Amino acid sequence: MKQILKQRRLSLAELCQTPVILWSGGAISRNFPANRYPFRASSHFLYFAGIPLENAAIKLDQGKLELFIDDPDPSLTLWHGETPLRAEIADKIGADAAYPLSELAHHTKDAATIPVQDPNTYKQQCQHLNRFLTFEGIELDLAQAIITLRLAHDAAALEELKKSASVAVLAHLAGMKASRNAKTEAEIRAAMESVIIAHDMTCAYNSIVTVHGEILHNEQYDHFLESGDLLLADVGAETYLGWASDITRTWPISGQFSPTQRDIYDVVLAAHDACIAKMCPGVEYREIHLLAARVMAEGLVSLGILQGDPDSLVEMDAHALFFPHGIGHLLGLDVHDMEDLGDLAGYENGRIRSNRFGLGYLRLDRPLRSQMLVTIEPGFYQVSAILGNPDIRTKYRSVVNWDKLSQFEDVRGIRIEDDVLITDNGIEVLTAALPTQADHIEEIIRD
Amino acid sequence: MKQILKQRRLSLAELCQTPVILWSGGAISRNFPANRYPFRASSHFLYFAGIPLENAAIKLDQGKLELFIDDPDPSLTLWHGETPLRAEIADKIGADAAYPLSELAHHTKDAATIPVQDPNTYKQQCQHLNRFLTFEGIELDLAQAIITLRLAHDAAALEELKKSASVAVLAHLAGMKASRNAKTEAEIRAAMESVIIAHDMTCAYNSIVTVHGEILHNEQYDHFLESGDLLLADVGAETYLGWASDITRTWPISGQFSPTQRDIYDVVLAAHDACIAKMCPGVEYREIHLLAARVMAEGLVSLGILQGDPDSLVEMDAHALFFPHGIGHLLGLDVHDMEDLGDLAGYENGRIRSNRFGLGYLRLDRPLRSQMLVTIEPGFYQVSAILGNPDIRTKYRSVVNWDKLSQFEDVRGIRIEDDVLITDNGIEVLTAALPTQADHIEEIIRD
């Protein structure tokens, strides 16, 4: 760990001459002070400190590392057992010096930082640096430097990301196997998350496990399962060191897709496969998104749901009636990696979000580079807020065959999502161990 | 729900003439703004509003209920689906009026509140009321009034508390059954928490599932299980409406206690049973704690670990060498109910914490009353911070038989915890469906 952390610091020093202080943040109380949400250190801190220390800060300056953390209160040993001392932690992460937190005030001169999510620590950051923190000036420079590093995952990061992906794969397999005997969404969620917990990992984000996949950010799990339902599960793991995975599969509870479900599933899968086949260093991610849109449009035309020329349909955002989100996002220490920096990480310098319906939700608009990890997650949804909107129905009146569409009412939401690493000469799908083919998924469920 | 909420408001109005505003709080970002910890509404809000509304406030005044919440942003329907409108929520909870949040500023005159945990909402509370919030003046009066109500659980609360307890019982049974095949603490934790998730509940607190029960607040799950290990599991559920359960069991991974483990287990169980047998309205909880201490002292004397007269041993806190925490705490919407109010709820007016080693950690010092729910959780631990402390060893030199104690080194930590409701004429153990007898537990594991 020492060696990789040193390499990260040296790389940062090349890009950023300012001294840098990164805070880890503190645990947040849930309903009373001693009942706290599980602590999650700031991802930027984790990247350079390697381990999730609570209430700590590190200073990075010309490749040197200083650690600021208080030794555990001896009176708390009764409750928490022996916990590592500052000197032991400093040694473990290869710090050049280590101080109690009270010393930090004397080391903040000219330092840049990245604001953390925890409001209490954010306040400390502002007080220590004596200013409100915005992404301007030295903070913007620092953010850009960190983005450059974190966009390309090093070997240590990849090792963690692969561990995370492999556990998420097992969670999805467990979810599929649990389907035929489960009565509620919650029971399938339990089967999936218990795999993550059993591997001593956490969920990288609040799981989506629902028969109403058309509600994109559905965090309810109380629906009963009906035999004709498709279940959409978007569940990912996070390792102890903070590295995330992000997988979605959609499967028939019964173990058999209906013909209409199968038709749409295969359209989504065709988009998924076409995107992955096209990815390699240098390709614009936005083009991958548009490729997904075109393959979706082609498929929906061939099913008779859309009418017209696929390219023209994509130009008029007709694909977005059914596929309203982006094809994916960066993945790393955060499941939407570095999204705490707004679009700074997702959008190449000088680019901004489109106001087109079919592009505005794209979270990533950069050329792919080696060691970048992204998700590919095309989907098809019948969202009533879109398809029931009178203005939209009027605008797309001539390109949607509404009668035909009504034959597909047993398809509310389908998404297929994998984690794709860009390599020097192509790609590696970190989640490839989990089948995507409808036949294979049916076999797993019925097994 | 309307009826019970109205009853709670009317009861509050009898105790507190001040208008009251309670905020629910908002979700807290984890590592980036859109990746949030699962939302938990403030317990005081939940008590009077009934359901976990995010970013809402209620005003209670002379039994009237006003709701302040914004209607969902229509542009978010795409992501979150149709969510209930203000008017629908107002109807559901029986509000007399309902307004957007911006109206709240016009309704704050002379109002008292209880500060929430979420720092962003806490800031809003201070701004709205134009003062820093402390437990003085009208806030203290309000806190005392709410404590009076929440100390005695009404029928609707009890229904939820029993649901929560029954799921926690199933979780512990699953943990026991998973033990013989599990390789790590994390795997047993997974088996237990998956039961809670499958019932669409959450954990009421961060689970303790450890072979190092002597570390009282152990939240690590990475130890491998050895056949001679005792596993201590302190795991509780929380219903959707926020009501908690809290159970601890300690069992042998192998399905069989060693003779020394069994000896100590039976001492702890004797303390547990003696406490429960003694509880009824009017009895001081502090006396229950001291009873546990005396039964533990008696048991340890009979095993030869302590030497002397049990009452004298308790007076000199010798029991606390092995049982350093309190016998339990209030249970309700919080697992340490109302601990956000410091000791206001736990300690009868005019009482303060003892500075005695054997009493200072007692969280509850009140006479028991009907409808009060408390935990009973005696334990035995070999904590190196206590037993290895030279001053302590000197002080207790003559009452501990250290040689004898060394024969019990395979007993690191044992706790047995149940949830006990005080009734008009005695008690009801809400978690009684989970066996406590060593024989029964062995049977479940070996089954």
PDB file of N, CA and C in Angstrom, chain B residues 113-188:
ATOM      1  N   THR B 113     -39.194  23.609  19.872  1.00  0.00           N
ATOM      2  CA  THR B 113     -38.861  22.472  18.994  1.00  0.00           C
ATOM      3  C   THR B 113     -37.863  21.563  19.694  1.00  0.00           C
ATOM      4  N   ILE B 114     -37.551  20.469  19.021  1.00  0.00           N
ATOM      5  CA  ILE B 114     -36.475  19.579  19.465  1.00  0.00           C
ATOM      6  C   ILE B 114     -35.463  19.534  18.324  1.00  0.00           C
ATOM      7  N   PRO B 115     -34.178  19.798  18.613  1.00  0.00           N
ATOM      8  CA  PRO B 115     -33.200  19.792  17.522  1.00  0.00           C
ATOM      9  C   PRO B 115     -33.047  18.406  16.895  1.00  0.00           C
ATOM     10  N   VAL B 116     -32.927  18.373  15.558  1.00  0.00           N
ATOM     11  CA  VAL B 116     -32.738  17.098  14.856  1.00  0.00           C
ATOM     12  C   VAL B 116     -31.246  16.802  14.714  1.00  0.00           C
ATOM     13  N   GLN B 117     -30.929  15.594  14.300  1.00  0.00           N
ATOM     14  CA  GLN B 117     -29.527  15.187  14.137  1.00  0.00           C
ATOM     15  C   GLN B 117     -28.912  15.733  12.850  1.00  0.00           C
ATOM     16  N   ASP B 118     -29.691  15.798  11.796  1.00  0.00           N
ATOM     17  CA  ASP B 118     -29.173  16.227  10.492  1.00  0.00           C
ATOM     18  C   ASP B 118     -28.719  17.694  10.564  1.00  0.00           C
ATOM     19  N   PRO B 119     -27.432  17.949  10.363  1.00  0.00           N
ATOM     20  CA  PRO B 119     -26.901  19.310  10.573  1.00  0.00           C
ATOM     21  C   PRO B 119     -27.544  20.366   9.672  1.00  0.00           C
ATOM     22  N   ASN B 120     -27.912  19.997   8.465  1.00  0.00           N
ATOM     23  CA  ASN B 120     -28.510  20.997   7.568  1.00  0.00           C
ATOM     24  C   ASN B 120     -29.874  21.436   8.076  1.00  0.00           C
ATOM     25  N   THR B 121     -30.661  20.478   8.520  1.00  0.00           N
ATOM     26  CA  THR B 121     -31.983  20.825   9.051  1.00  0.00           C
ATOM     27  C   THR B 121     -31.852  21.548  10.390  1.00  0.00           C
ATOM     28  N   TYR B 122     -30.879  21.151  11.193  1.00  0.00           N
ATOM     29  CA  TYR B 122     -30.649  21.844  12.465  1.00  0.00           C
ATOM     30  C   TYR B 122     -30.395  23.336  12.226  1.00  0.00           C
ATOM     31  N   LYS B 123     -29.632  23.627  11.190  1.00  0.00           N
ATOM     32  CA  LYS B 123     -29.364  25.041  10.846  1.00  0.00           C
ATOM     33  C   LYS B 123     -30.673  25.751  10.510  1.00  0.00           C
ATOM     34  N   GLN B 124     -31.529  25.072   9.735  1.00  0.00           N
ATOM     35  CA  GLN B 124     -32.837  25.671   9.409  1.00  0.00           C
ATOM     36  C   GLN B 124     -33.664  25.921  10.664  1.00  0.00           C
ATOM     37  N   GLN B 125     -33.606  24.986  11.584  1.00  0.00           N
ATOM     38  CA  GLN B 125     -34.376  25.164  12.823  1.00  0.00           C
ATOM     39  C   GLN B 125     -33.932  26.427  13.557  1.00  0.00           C
ATOM     40  N   CYS B 126     -32.616  26.594  13.679  1.00  0.00           N
ATOM     41  CA  CYS B 126     -32.094  27.773  14.373  1.00  0.00           C
ATOM     42  C   CYS B 126     -32.488  29.049  13.639  1.00  0.00           C
ATOM     43  N   GLN B 127     -32.420  29.008  12.314  1.00  0.00           N
ATOM     44  CA  GLN B 127     -32.775  30.195  11.539  1.00  0.00           C
ATOM     45  C   GLN B 127     -34.250  30.522  11.701  1.00  0.00           C
ATOM     46  N   HIS B 128     -35.088  29.516  11.580  1.00  0.00           N
ATOM     47  CA  HIS B 128     -36.530  29.759  11.682  1.00  0.00           C
ATOM     48  C   HIS B 128     -36.912  30.312  13.048  1.00  0.00           C
ATOM     49  N   LEU B 129     -36.309  29.779  14.091  1.00  0.00           N
ATOM     50  CA  LEU B 129     -36.690  30.191  15.451  1.00  0.00           C
ATOM     51  C   LEU B 129     -35.806  31.330  15.947  1.00  0.00           C
ATOM     52  N   ASN B 130     -34.786  31.641  15.150  1.00  0.00           N
ATOM     53  CA  ASN B 130     -33.930  32.789  15.419  1.00  0.00           C
ATOM     54  C   ASN B 130     -33.196  32.675  16.762  1.00  0.00           C
ATOM     55  N   ARG B 131     -32.770  31.468  17.078  1.00  0.00           N
ATOM     56  CA  ARG B 131     -31.959  31.287  18.278  1.00  0.00           C
ATOM     57  C   ARG B 131     -31.214  29.959  18.194  1.00  0.00           C
ATOM     58  N   PHE B 132     -30.155  29.850  19.000  1.00  0.00           N
ATOM     59  CA  PHE B 132     -29.509  28.556  19.130  1.00  0.00           C
ATOM     60  C   PHE B 132     -30.392  27.669  19.998  1.00  0.00           C
ATOM     61  N   LEU B 133     -30.441  26.415  19.671  1.00  0.00           N
ATOM     62  CA  LEU B 133     -31.339  25.516  20.397  1.00  0.00           C
ATOM     63  C   LEU B 133     -30.585  24.794  21.501  1.00  0.00           C
ATOM     64  N   THR B 134     -31.070  24.936  22.717  1.00  0.00           N
ATOM     65  CA  THR B 134     -30.515  24.193  23.843  1.00  0.00           C
ATOM     66  C   THR B 134     -31.708  23.624  24.609  1.00  0.00           C
ATOM     67  N   PHE B 135     -31.431  22.714  25.521  1.00  0.00           N
ATOM     68  CA  PHE B 135     -32.529  22.159  26.307  1.00  0.00           C
ATOM     69  C   PHE B 135     -32.758  23.020  27.543  1.00  0.00           C
ATOM     70  N   GLU B 136     -33.254  24.230  27.281  1.00  0.00           N
ATOM     71  CA  GLU B 136     -33.603  25.176  28.348  1.00  0.00           C
ATOM     72  C   GLU B 136     -34.942  25.785  27.973  1.00  0.00           C
ATOM     73  N   GLY B 137     -35.575  26.416  28.951  1.00  0.00           N
ATOM     74  CA  GLY B 137     -36.796  27.173  28.684  1.00  0.00           C
ATOM     75  C   GLY B 137     -37.850  26.327  28.001  1.00  0.00           C
ATOM     76  N   ILE B 138     -38.451  26.858  26.925  1.00  0.00           N
ATOM     77  CA  ILE B 138     -39.572  26.146  26.307  1.00  0.00           C
ATOM     78  C   ILE B 138     -39.121  24.821  25.680  1.00  0.00           C
ATOM     79  N   GLU B 139     -37.866  24.750  25.251  1.00  0.00           N
ATOM     80  CA  GLU B 139     -37.405  23.470  24.690  1.00  0.00           C
ATOM     81  C   GLU B 139     -37.326  22.403  25.785  1.00  0.00           C
ATOM     82  N   LEU B 140     -36.888  22.805  26.952  1.00  0.00           N
ATOM     83  CA  LEU B 140     -36.839  21.844  28.054  1.00  0.00           C
ATOM     84  C   LEU B 140     -38.252  21.396  28.427  1.00  0.00           C
ATOM     85  N   ASP B 141     -39.170  22.352  28.509  1.00  0.00           N
ATOM     86  CA  ASP B 141     -40.563  21.997  28.825  1.00  0.00           C
ATOM     87  C   ASP B 141     -41.132  21.029  27.789  1.00  0.00           C
ATOM     88  N   LEU B 142     -40.854  21.328  26.533  1.00  0.00           N
ATOM     89  CA  LEU B 142     -41.346  20.448  25.468  1.00  0.00           C
ATOM     90  C   LEU B 142     -40.730  19.062  25.583  1.00  0.00           C
ATOM     91  N   ALA B 143     -39.415  19.027  25.799  1.00  0.00           N
ATOM     92  CA  ALA B 143     -38.742  17.729  25.918  1.00  0.00           C
ATOM     93  C   ALA B 143     -39.368  16.923  27.057  1.00  0.00           C
ATOM     94  N   GLN B 144     -39.613  17.566  28.175  1.00  0.00           N
ATOM     95  CA  GLN B 144     -40.196  16.842  29.314  1.00  0.00           C
ATOM     96  C   GLN B 144     -41.591  16.318  28.973  1.00  0.00           C
ATOM     97  N   ALA B 145     -42.362  17.127  28.256  1.00  0.00           N
ATOM     98  CA  ALA B 145     -43.714  16.696  27.879  1.00  0.00           C
ATOM     99  C   ALA B 145     -43.657  15.489  26.942  1.00  0.00           C
ATOM    100  N   ILE B 146     -42.781  15.570  25.953  1.00  0.00           N
ATOM    101  CA  ILE B 146     -42.661  14.455  24.998  1.00  0.00           C
ATOM    102  C   ILE B 146     -42.165  13.199  25.709  1.00  0.00           C
ATOM    103  N   ILE B 147     -41.235  13.380  26.621  1.00  0.00           N
ATOM    104  CA  ILE B 147     -40.718  12.222  27.372  1.00  0.00           C
ATOM    105  C   ILE B 147     -41.866  11.537  28.124  1.00  0.00           C
ATOM    106  N   THR B 148     -42.687  12.340  28.761  1.00  0.00           N
ATOM    107  CA  THR B 148     -43.817  11.763  29.502  1.00  0.00           C
ATOM    108  C   THR B 148     -44.675  10.887  28.589  1.00  0.00           C
ATOM    109  N   LEU B 149     -44.920  11.382  27.371  1.00  0.00           N
ATOM    110  CA  LEU B 149     -45.729  10.594  26.435  1.00  0.00           C
ATOM    111  C   LEU B 149     -44.986   9.357  25.941  1.00  0.00           C
ATOM    112  N   ARG B 150     -43.767   9.567  25.476  1.00  0.00           N
ATOM    113  CA  ARG B 150     -43.063   8.469  24.813  1.00  0.00           C
ATOM    114  C   ARG B 150     -42.579   7.403  25.794  1.00  0.00           C
ATOM    115  N   LEU B 151     -42.567   7.718  27.090  1.00  0.00           N
ATOM    116  CA  LEU B 151     -42.197   6.687  28.068  1.00  0.00           C
ATOM    117  C   LEU B 151     -43.246   5.575  28.152  1.00  0.00           C
ATOM    118  N   ALA B 152     -44.483   5.905  27.829  1.00  0.00           N
ATOM    119  CA  ALA B 152     -45.571   4.912  27.932  1.00  0.00           C
ATOM    120  C   ALA B 152     -46.098   4.655  26.527  1.00  0.00           C
ATOM    121  N   HIS B 153     -45.833   3.458  26.004  1.00  0.00           N
ATOM    122  CA  HIS B 153     -46.179   3.158  24.615  1.00  0.00           C
ATOM    123  C   HIS B 153     -47.666   2.870  24.468  1.00  0.00           C
ATOM    124  N   ASP B 154     -48.298   3.544  23.499  1.00  0.00           N
ATOM    125  CA  ASP B 154     -49.716   3.299  23.242  1.00  0.00           C
ATOM    126  C   ASP B 154     -49.880   2.049  22.368  1.00  0.00           C
ATOM    127  N   ALA B 155     -51.133   1.697  22.109  1.00  0.00           N
ATOM    128  CA  ALA B 155     -51.400   0.434  21.413  1.00  0.00           C
ATOM    129  C   ALA B 155     -50.771   0.391  20.020  1.00  0.00           C
ATOM    130  N   ALA B 156     -50.813   1.523  19.314  1.00  0.00           N
ATOM    131  CA  ALA B 156     -50.240   1.535  17.959  1.00  0.00           C
ATOM    132  C   ALA B 156     -48.726   1.350  18.014  1.00  0.00           C
ATOM    133  N   ALA B 157     -48.099   1.981  18.990  1.00  0.00           N
ATOM    134  CA  ALA B 157     -46.652   1.811  19.157  1.00  0.00           C
ATOM    135  C   ALA B 157     -46.323   0.361  19.484  1.00  0.00           C
ATOM    136  N   LEU B 158     -47.110  -0.233  20.374  1.00  0.00           N
ATOM    137  CA  LEU B 158     -46.832  -1.612  20.789  1.00  0.00           C
ATOM    138  C   LEU B 158     -46.973  -2.588  19.628  1.00  0.00           C
ATOM    139  N   GLU B 159     -47.947  -2.305  18.762  1.00  0.00           N
ATOM    140  CA  GLU B 159     -48.107  -3.179  17.601  1.00  0.00           C
ATOM    141  C   GLU B 159     -46.833  -3.171  16.751  1.00  0.00           C
ATOM    142  N   GLU B 160     -46.290  -1.976  16.533  1.00  0.00           N
ATOM    143  CA  GLU B 160     -45.058  -1.869  15.755  1.00  0.00           C
ATOM    144  C   GLU B 160     -43.873  -2.499  16.493  1.00  0.00           C
ATOM    145  N   LEU B 161     -43.799  -2.239  17.775  1.00  0.00           N
ATOM    146  CA  LEU B 161     -42.675  -2.770  18.557  1.00  0.00           C
ATOM    147  C   LEU B 161     -42.690  -4.298  18.562  1.00  0.00           C
ATOM    148  N   LYS B 162     -43.880  -4.876  18.587  1.00  0.00           N
ATOM    149  CA  LYS B 162     -43.970  -6.341  18.552  1.00  0.00           C
ATOM    150  C   LYS B 162     -43.580  -6.901  17.189  1.00  0.00           C
ATOM    151  N   LYS B 163     -43.981  -6.179  16.135  1.00  0.00           N
ATOM    152  CA  LYS B 163     -43.547  -6.608  14.788  1.00  0.00           C
ATOM    153  C   LYS B 163     -42.020  -6.594  14.701  1.00  0.00           C
ATOM    154  N   SER B 164     -41.458  -5.498  15.193  1.00  0.00           N
ATOM    155  CA  SER B 164     -40.007  -5.356  15.145  1.00  0.00           C
ATOM    156  C   SER B 164     -39.337  -6.479  15.934  1.00  0.00           C
ATOM    157  N   ALA B 165     -39.843  -6.755  17.124  1.00  0.00           N
ATOM    158  CA  ALA B 165     -39.263  -7.815  17.958  1.00  0.00           C
ATOM    159  C   ALA B 165     -39.356  -9.172  17.277  1.00  0.00           C
ATOM    160  N   SER B 166     -40.491  -9.421  16.619  1.00  0.00           N
ATOM    161  CA  SER B 166     -40.665 -10.757  16.037  1.00  0.00           C
ATOM    162  C   SER B 166     -39.680 -10.971  14.875  1.00  0.00           C
ATOM    163  N   VAL B 167     -39.381  -9.926  14.151  1.00  0.00           N
ATOM    164  CA  VAL B 167     -38.408 -10.071  13.056  1.00  0.00           C
ATOM    165  C   VAL B 167     -36.990 -10.217  13.608  1.00  0.00           C
ATOM    166  N   ALA B 168     -36.693  -9.495  14.678  1.00  0.00           N
ATOM    167  CA  ALA B 168     -35.364  -9.642  15.286  1.00  0.00           C
ATOM    168  C   ALA B 168     -35.171 -11.065  15.819  1.00  0.00           C
ATOM    169  N   VAL B 169     -36.244 -11.655  16.350  1.00  0.00           N
ATOM    170  CA  VAL B 169     -36.172 -13.044  16.816  1.00  0.00           C
ATOM    171  C   VAL B 169     -35.809 -13.968  15.645  1.00  0.00           C
ATOM    172  N   LEU B 170     -36.482 -13.772  14.508  1.00  0.00           N
ATOM    173  CA  LEU B 170     -36.192 -14.618  13.340  1.00  0.00           C
ATOM    174  C   LEU B 170     -34.753 -14.413  12.863  1.00  0.00           C
ATOM    175  N   ALA B 171     -34.282 -13.179  12.958  1.00  0.00           N
ATOM    176  CA  ALA B 171     -32.899 -12.916  12.537  1.00  0.00           C
ATOM    177  C   ALA B 171     -31.911 -13.693  13.404  1.00  0.00           C
ATOM    178  N   HIS B 172     -32.165 -13.710  14.716  1.00  0.00           N
ATOM    179  CA  HIS B 172     -31.252 -14.444  15.599  1.00  0.00           C
ATOM    180  C   HIS B 172     -31.322 -15.950  15.357  1.00  0.00           C
ATOM    181  N   LEU B 173     -32.524 -16.450  15.117  1.00  0.00           N
ATOM    182  CA  LEU B 173     -32.636 -17.887  14.800  1.00  0.00           C
ATOM    183  C   LEU B 173     -31.840 -18.205  13.531  1.00  0.00           C
ATOM    184  N   ALA B 174     -31.936 -17.328  12.539  1.00  0.00           N
ATOM    185  CA  ALA B 174     -31.192 -17.552  11.293  1.00  0.00           C
ATOM    186  C   ALA B 174     -29.688 -17.512  11.548  1.00  0.00           C
ATOM    187  N   GLY B 175     -29.264 -16.598  12.419  1.00  0.00           N
ATOM    188  CA  GLY B 175     -27.836 -16.511  12.748  1.00  0.00           C
ATOM    189  C   GLY B 175     -27.349 -17.793  13.413  1.00  0.00           C
ATOM    190  N   MET B 176     -28.148 -18.309  14.346  1.00  0.00           N
ATOM    191  CA  MET B 176     -27.759 -19.551  15.019  1.00  0.00           C
ATOM    192  C   MET B 176     -27.659 -20.702  14.018  1.00  0.00           C
ATOM    193  N   LYS B 177     -28.675 -20.789  13.162  1.00  0.00           N
ATOM    194  CA  LYS B 177     -28.688 -21.900  12.195  1.00  0.00           C
ATOM    195  C   LYS B 177     -27.541 -21.791  11.185  1.00  0.00           C
ATOM    196  N   ALA B 178     -27.090 -20.556  10.927  1.00  0.00           N
ATOM    197  CA  ALA B 178     -26.017 -20.374   9.937  1.00  0.00           C
ATOM    198  C   ALA B 178     -24.636 -20.656  10.520  1.00  0.00           C
ATOM    199  N   SER B 179     -24.568 -20.826  11.845  1.00  0.00           N
ATOM    200  CA  SER B 179     -23.256 -20.812  12.496  1.00  0.00           C
ATOM    201  C   SER B 179     -22.338 -21.953  12.104  1.00  0.00           C
ATOM    202  N   ARG B 180     -22.893 -23.153  12.043  1.00  0.00           N
ATOM    203  CA  ARG B 180     -21.983 -24.294  11.854  1.00  0.00           C
ATOM    204  C   ARG B 180     -21.345 -24.307  10.481  1.00  0.00           C
ATOM    205  N   ASN B 181     -22.002 -23.706   9.503  1.00  0.00           N
ATOM    206  CA  ASN B 181     -21.410 -23.686   8.164  1.00  0.00           C
ATOM    207  C   ASN B 181     -20.678 -22.384   7.836  1.00  0.00           C
ATOM    208  N   ALA B 182     -20.816 -21.387   8.686  1.00  0.00           N
ATOM    209  CA  ALA B 182     -20.204 -20.094   8.391  1.00  0.00           C
ATOM    210  C   ALA B 182     -18.707 -20.129   8.667  1.00  0.00           C
ATOM    211  N   LYS B 183     -17.968 -19.360   7.908  1.00  0.00           N
ATOM    212  CA  LYS B 183     -16.516 -19.301   8.119  1.00  0.00           C
ATOM    213  C   LYS B 183     -16.087 -17.994   8.778  1.00  0.00           C
ATOM    214  N   THR B 184     -16.908 -16.955   8.638  1.00  0.00           N
ATOM    215  CA  THR B 184     -16.543 -15.652   9.206  1.00  0.00           C
ATOM    216  C   THR B 184     -17.734 -15.050   9.944  1.00  0.00           C
ATOM    217  N   GLU B 185     -17.428 -14.064  10.764  1.00  0.00           N
ATOM    218  CA  GLU B 185     -18.483 -13.298  11.432  1.00  0.00           C
ATOM    219  C   GLU B 185     -19.404 -12.669  10.390  1.00  0.00           C
ATOM    220  N   ALA B 186     -18.812 -12.181   9.301  1.00  0.00           N
ATOM    221  CA  ALA B 186     -19.606 -11.499   8.269  1.00  0.00           C
ATOM    222  C   ALA B 186     -20.693 -12.414   7.707  1.00  0.00           C
ATOM    223  N   GLU B 187     -20.386 -13.706   7.591  1.00  0.00           N
ATOM    224  CA  GLU B 187     -21.383 -14.626   7.038  1.00  0.00           C
ATOM    225  C   GLU B 187     -22.572 -14.793   7.982  1.00  0.00           C
ATOM    226  N   ILE B 188     -22.305 -14.808   9.284  1.00  0.00           N
ATOM    227  CA  ILE B 188     -23.429 -14.900  10.239  1.00  0.00           C
ATOM    228  C   ILE B 188     -24.216 -13.592  10.231  1.00  0.00           C
TER     229      ILE B 188
END
